[in-house]
C-alpha positions as a LaTeX table, in Angstrom:
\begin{tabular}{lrrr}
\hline
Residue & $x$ (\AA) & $y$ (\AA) & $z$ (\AA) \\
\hline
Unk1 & $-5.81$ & $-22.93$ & $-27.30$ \\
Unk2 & $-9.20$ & $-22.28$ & $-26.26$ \\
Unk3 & $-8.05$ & $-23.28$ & $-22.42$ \\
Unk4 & $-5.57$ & $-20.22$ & $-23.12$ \\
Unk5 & $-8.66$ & $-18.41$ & $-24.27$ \\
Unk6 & $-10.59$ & $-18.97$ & $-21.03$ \\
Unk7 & $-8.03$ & $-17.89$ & $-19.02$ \\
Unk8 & $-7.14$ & $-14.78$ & $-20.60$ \\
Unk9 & $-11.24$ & $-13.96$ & $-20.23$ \\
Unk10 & $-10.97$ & $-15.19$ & $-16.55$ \\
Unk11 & $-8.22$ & $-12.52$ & $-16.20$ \\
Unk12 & $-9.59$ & $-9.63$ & $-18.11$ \\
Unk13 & $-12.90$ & $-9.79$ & $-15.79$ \\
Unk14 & $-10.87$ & $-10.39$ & $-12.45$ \\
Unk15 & $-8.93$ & $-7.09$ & $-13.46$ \\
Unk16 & $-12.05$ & $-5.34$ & $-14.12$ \\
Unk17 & $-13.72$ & $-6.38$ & $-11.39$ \\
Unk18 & $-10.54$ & $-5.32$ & $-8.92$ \\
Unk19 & $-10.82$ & $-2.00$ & $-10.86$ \\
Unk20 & $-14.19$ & $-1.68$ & $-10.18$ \\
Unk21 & $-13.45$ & $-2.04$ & $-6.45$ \\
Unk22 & $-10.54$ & 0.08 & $-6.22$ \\
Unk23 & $-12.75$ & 3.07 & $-7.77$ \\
Unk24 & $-16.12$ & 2.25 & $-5.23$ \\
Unk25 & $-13.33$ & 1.68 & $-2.23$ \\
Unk26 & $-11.35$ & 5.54 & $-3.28$ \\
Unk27 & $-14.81$ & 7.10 & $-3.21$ \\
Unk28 & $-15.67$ & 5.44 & $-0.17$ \\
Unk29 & $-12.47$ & 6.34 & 1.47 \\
Unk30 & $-12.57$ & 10.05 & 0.38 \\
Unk31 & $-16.24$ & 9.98 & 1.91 \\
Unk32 & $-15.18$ & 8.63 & 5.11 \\
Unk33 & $-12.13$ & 11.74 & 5.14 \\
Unk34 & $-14.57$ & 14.06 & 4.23 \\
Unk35 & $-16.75$ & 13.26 & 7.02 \\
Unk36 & $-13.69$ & 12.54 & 9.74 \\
Unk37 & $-12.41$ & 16.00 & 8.18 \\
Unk38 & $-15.70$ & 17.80 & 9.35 \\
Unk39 & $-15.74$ & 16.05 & 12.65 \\
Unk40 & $-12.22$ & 17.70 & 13.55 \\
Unk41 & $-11.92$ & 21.17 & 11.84 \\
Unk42 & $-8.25$ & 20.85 & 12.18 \\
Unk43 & $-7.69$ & 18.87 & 8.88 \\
Unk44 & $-9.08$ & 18.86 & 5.46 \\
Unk45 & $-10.04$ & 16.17 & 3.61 \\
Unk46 & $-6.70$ & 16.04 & 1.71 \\
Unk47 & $-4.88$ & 15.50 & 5.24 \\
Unk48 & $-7.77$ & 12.89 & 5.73 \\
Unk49 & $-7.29$ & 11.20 & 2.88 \\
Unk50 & $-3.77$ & 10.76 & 3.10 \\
Unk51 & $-4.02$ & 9.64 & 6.90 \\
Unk52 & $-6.54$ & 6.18 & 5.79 \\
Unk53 & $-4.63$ & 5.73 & 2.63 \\
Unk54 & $-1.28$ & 5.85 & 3.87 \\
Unk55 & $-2.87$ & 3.80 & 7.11 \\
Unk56 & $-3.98$ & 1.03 & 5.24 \\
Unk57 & $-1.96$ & 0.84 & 3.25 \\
Unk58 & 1.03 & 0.57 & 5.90 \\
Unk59 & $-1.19$ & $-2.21$ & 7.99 \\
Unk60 & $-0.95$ & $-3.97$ & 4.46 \\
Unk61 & 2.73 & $-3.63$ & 3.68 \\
Unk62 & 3.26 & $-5.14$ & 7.14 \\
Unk63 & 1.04 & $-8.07$ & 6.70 \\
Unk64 & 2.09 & $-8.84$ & 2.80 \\
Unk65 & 5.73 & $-8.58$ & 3.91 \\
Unk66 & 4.63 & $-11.31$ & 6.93 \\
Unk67 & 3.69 & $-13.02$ & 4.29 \\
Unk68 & 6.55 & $-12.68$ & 1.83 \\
Unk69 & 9.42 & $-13.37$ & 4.58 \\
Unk70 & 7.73 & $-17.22$ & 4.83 \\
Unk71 & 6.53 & $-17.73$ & 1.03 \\
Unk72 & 8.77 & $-16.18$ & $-1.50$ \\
Unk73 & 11.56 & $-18.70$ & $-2.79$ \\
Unk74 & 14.04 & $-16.26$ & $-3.92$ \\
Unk75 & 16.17 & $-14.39$ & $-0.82$ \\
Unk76 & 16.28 & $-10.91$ & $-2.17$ \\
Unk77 & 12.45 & $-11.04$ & $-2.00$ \\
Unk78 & 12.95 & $-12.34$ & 1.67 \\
Unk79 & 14.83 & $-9.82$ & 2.34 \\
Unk80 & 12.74 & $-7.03$ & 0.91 \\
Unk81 & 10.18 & $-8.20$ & 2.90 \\
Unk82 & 11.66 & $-8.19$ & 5.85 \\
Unk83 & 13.10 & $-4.45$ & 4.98 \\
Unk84 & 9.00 & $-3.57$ & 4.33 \\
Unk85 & 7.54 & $-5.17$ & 7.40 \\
Unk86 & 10.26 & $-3.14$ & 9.54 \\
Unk87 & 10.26 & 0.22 & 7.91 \\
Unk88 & 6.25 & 0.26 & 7.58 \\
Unk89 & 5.76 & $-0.65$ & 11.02 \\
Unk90 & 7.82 & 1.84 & 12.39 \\
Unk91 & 5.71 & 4.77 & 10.17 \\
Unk92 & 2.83 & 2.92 & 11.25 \\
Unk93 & 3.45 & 3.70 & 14.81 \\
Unk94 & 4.48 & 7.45 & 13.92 \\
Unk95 & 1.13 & 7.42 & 11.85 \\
Unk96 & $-1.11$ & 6.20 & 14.52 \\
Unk97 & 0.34 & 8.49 & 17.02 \\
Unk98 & 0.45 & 11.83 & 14.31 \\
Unk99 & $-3.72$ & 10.86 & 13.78 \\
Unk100 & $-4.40$ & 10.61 & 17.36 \\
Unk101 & $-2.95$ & 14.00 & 17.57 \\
Unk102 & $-5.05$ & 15.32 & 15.24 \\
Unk103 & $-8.03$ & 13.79 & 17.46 \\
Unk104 & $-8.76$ & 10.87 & 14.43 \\
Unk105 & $-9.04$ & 7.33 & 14.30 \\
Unk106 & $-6.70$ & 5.93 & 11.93 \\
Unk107 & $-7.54$ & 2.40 & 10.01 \\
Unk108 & $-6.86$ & $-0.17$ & 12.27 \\
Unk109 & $-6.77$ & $-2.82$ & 8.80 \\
Unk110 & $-5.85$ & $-2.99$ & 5.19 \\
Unk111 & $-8.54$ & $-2.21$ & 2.45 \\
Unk112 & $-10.92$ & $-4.51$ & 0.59 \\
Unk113 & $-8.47$ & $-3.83$ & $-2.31$ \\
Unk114 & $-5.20$ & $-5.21$ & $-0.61$ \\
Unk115 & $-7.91$ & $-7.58$ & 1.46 \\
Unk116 & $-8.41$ & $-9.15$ & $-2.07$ \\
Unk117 & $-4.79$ & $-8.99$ & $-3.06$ \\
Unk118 & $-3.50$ & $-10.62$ & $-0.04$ \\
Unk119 & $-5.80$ & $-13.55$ & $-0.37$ \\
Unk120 & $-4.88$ & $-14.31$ & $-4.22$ \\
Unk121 & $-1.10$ & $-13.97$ & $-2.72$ \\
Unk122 & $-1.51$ & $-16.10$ & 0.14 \\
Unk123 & $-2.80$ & $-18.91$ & $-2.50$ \\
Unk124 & $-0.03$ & $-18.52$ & $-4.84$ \\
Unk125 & 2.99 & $-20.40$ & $-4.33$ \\
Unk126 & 6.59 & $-20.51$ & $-5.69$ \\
Unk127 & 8.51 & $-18.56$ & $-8.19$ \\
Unk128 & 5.25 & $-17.04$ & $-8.94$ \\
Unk129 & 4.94 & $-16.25$ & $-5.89$ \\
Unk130 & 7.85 & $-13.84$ & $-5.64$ \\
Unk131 & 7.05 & $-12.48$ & $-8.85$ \\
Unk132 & 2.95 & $-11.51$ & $-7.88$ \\
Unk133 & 4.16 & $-10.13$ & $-4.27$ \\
Unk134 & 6.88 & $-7.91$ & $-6.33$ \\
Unk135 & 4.81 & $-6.90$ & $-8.90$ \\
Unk136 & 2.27 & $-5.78$ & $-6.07$ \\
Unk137 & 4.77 & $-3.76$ & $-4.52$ \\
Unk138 & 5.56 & $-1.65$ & $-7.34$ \\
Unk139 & 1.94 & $-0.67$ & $-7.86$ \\
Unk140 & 1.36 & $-0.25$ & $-4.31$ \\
Unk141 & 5.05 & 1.97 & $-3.92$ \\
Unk142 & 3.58 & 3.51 & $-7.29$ \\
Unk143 & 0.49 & 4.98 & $-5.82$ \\
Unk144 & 1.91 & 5.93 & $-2.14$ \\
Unk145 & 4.69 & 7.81 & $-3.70$ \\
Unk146 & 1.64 & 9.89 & $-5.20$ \\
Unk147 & $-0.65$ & 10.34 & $-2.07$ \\
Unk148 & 2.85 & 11.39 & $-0.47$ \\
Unk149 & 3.42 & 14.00 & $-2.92$ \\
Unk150 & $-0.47$ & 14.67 & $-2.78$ \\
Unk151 & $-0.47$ & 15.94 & 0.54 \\
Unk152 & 2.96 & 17.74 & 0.29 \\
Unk153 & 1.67 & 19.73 & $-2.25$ \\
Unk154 & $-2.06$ & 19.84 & $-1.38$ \\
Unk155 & $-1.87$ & 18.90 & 2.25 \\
Unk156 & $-2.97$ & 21.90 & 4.41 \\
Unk157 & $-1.56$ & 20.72 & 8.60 \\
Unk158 & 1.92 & 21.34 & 8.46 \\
Unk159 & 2.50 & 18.46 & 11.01 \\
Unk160 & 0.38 & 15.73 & 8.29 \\
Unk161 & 2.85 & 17.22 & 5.63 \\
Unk162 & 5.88 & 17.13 & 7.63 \\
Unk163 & 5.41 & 13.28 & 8.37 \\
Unk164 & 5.09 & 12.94 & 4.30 \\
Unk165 & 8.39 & 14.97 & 3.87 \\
Unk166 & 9.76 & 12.77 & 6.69 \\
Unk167 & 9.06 & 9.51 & 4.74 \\
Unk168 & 9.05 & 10.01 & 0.98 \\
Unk169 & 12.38 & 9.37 & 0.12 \\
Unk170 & 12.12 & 5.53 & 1.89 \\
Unk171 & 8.98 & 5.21 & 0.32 \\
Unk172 & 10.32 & 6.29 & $-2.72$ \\
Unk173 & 13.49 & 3.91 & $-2.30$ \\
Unk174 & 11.05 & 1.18 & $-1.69$ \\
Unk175 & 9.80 & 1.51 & $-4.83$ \\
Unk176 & 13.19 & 1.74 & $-6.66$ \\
Unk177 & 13.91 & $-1.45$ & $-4.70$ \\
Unk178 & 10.78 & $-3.36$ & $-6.05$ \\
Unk179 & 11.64 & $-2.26$ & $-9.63$ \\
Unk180 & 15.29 & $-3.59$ & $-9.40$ \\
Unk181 & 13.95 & $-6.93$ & $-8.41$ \\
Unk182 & 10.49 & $-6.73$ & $-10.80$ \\
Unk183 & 13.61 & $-6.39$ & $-13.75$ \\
Unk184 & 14.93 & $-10.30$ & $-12.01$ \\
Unk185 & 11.57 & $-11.73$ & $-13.55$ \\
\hline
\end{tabular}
């Protein structure tokens, strides 16, 4: 019981502590737009915003789903993967291109947050595996579906909102995808 105990603490402060992060790493990144919005008068900090969110968070998709299409056990994950390392990479490339456009660098990697993530996937092996990268990719399709819908409604370059149009409803099928397979565990 009191092994149960200590890893239910263990848990509770490794959630808080990725919390923590998540909150320091949005104010940091909303900083950085802010700043990269002033340097090119073009954008505001909501088409910022959405450009290194959506970036890193595509450069992780790509490298989780690497990861996924060798680790998980079950196919359908597999196959997911594979699905999420070919769709993000092409949006990637569309991203990259739509930033350097706008005369702004784009992340070139993922965030401390899915840093973190990846390396308590990459240790985790198995069934549990499949159902850690899964339940990642619900909460990650969770919170791009609303920085997509963010910058539709608050975006202000038509071009930065255009590209969100463009890509909501895959993103938003990716997430309907992860569910269906979260429901398998």
């Amino acid at each position: 019981m009191s092994r149960r105990l200590a890893l239910a603490a263990a848990l509770l402060l490794s959630a808080a502590g990725i919390a923590a992060c998540q909150t320091s790493e949005k104010a940091a990144t909303t900083v950085q737009s802010a700043t990269q919005a002033q340097m090119t008068p073009s954008l505001s900090t909501t088409d910022a915003t959405f450009i290194n969110t959506v970036g890193a968070g595509g450069i992780a998709e790509v490298k989780f789903g690497d990861l996924a299409r060798n680790q998980a056990t079950k196919t359908a994950v597999r196959a997911f993967a594979a699905q999420m390392v070919t769709d993000h990479s092409a949006a990637n490339q569309e991203l990259v291109a739509l930033a350097e456009q706008k005369q702004m660098t784009p992340p070139s990697d993922m965030d401390l947050n899915h840093k973190a993530k990846y390396d308590r996937l990459s240790n985790t092996a198995g069934t549990e595996f499949d159902r850690v990268y899964i339940e990642g990719q619900v909460e990650d399709h969770t919170a791009v579906v609303n920085a997509f819908q963010n910058e539709i409604t608050n975006g202000t370059d038509a071009d930065i909102k255009a590209f969100a149009e463009k890509h909501l409803p895959a993103i938003q099928h990716h997430l309907d995808m992860a569910r269906q397979l979260q429901a398998q565990f």
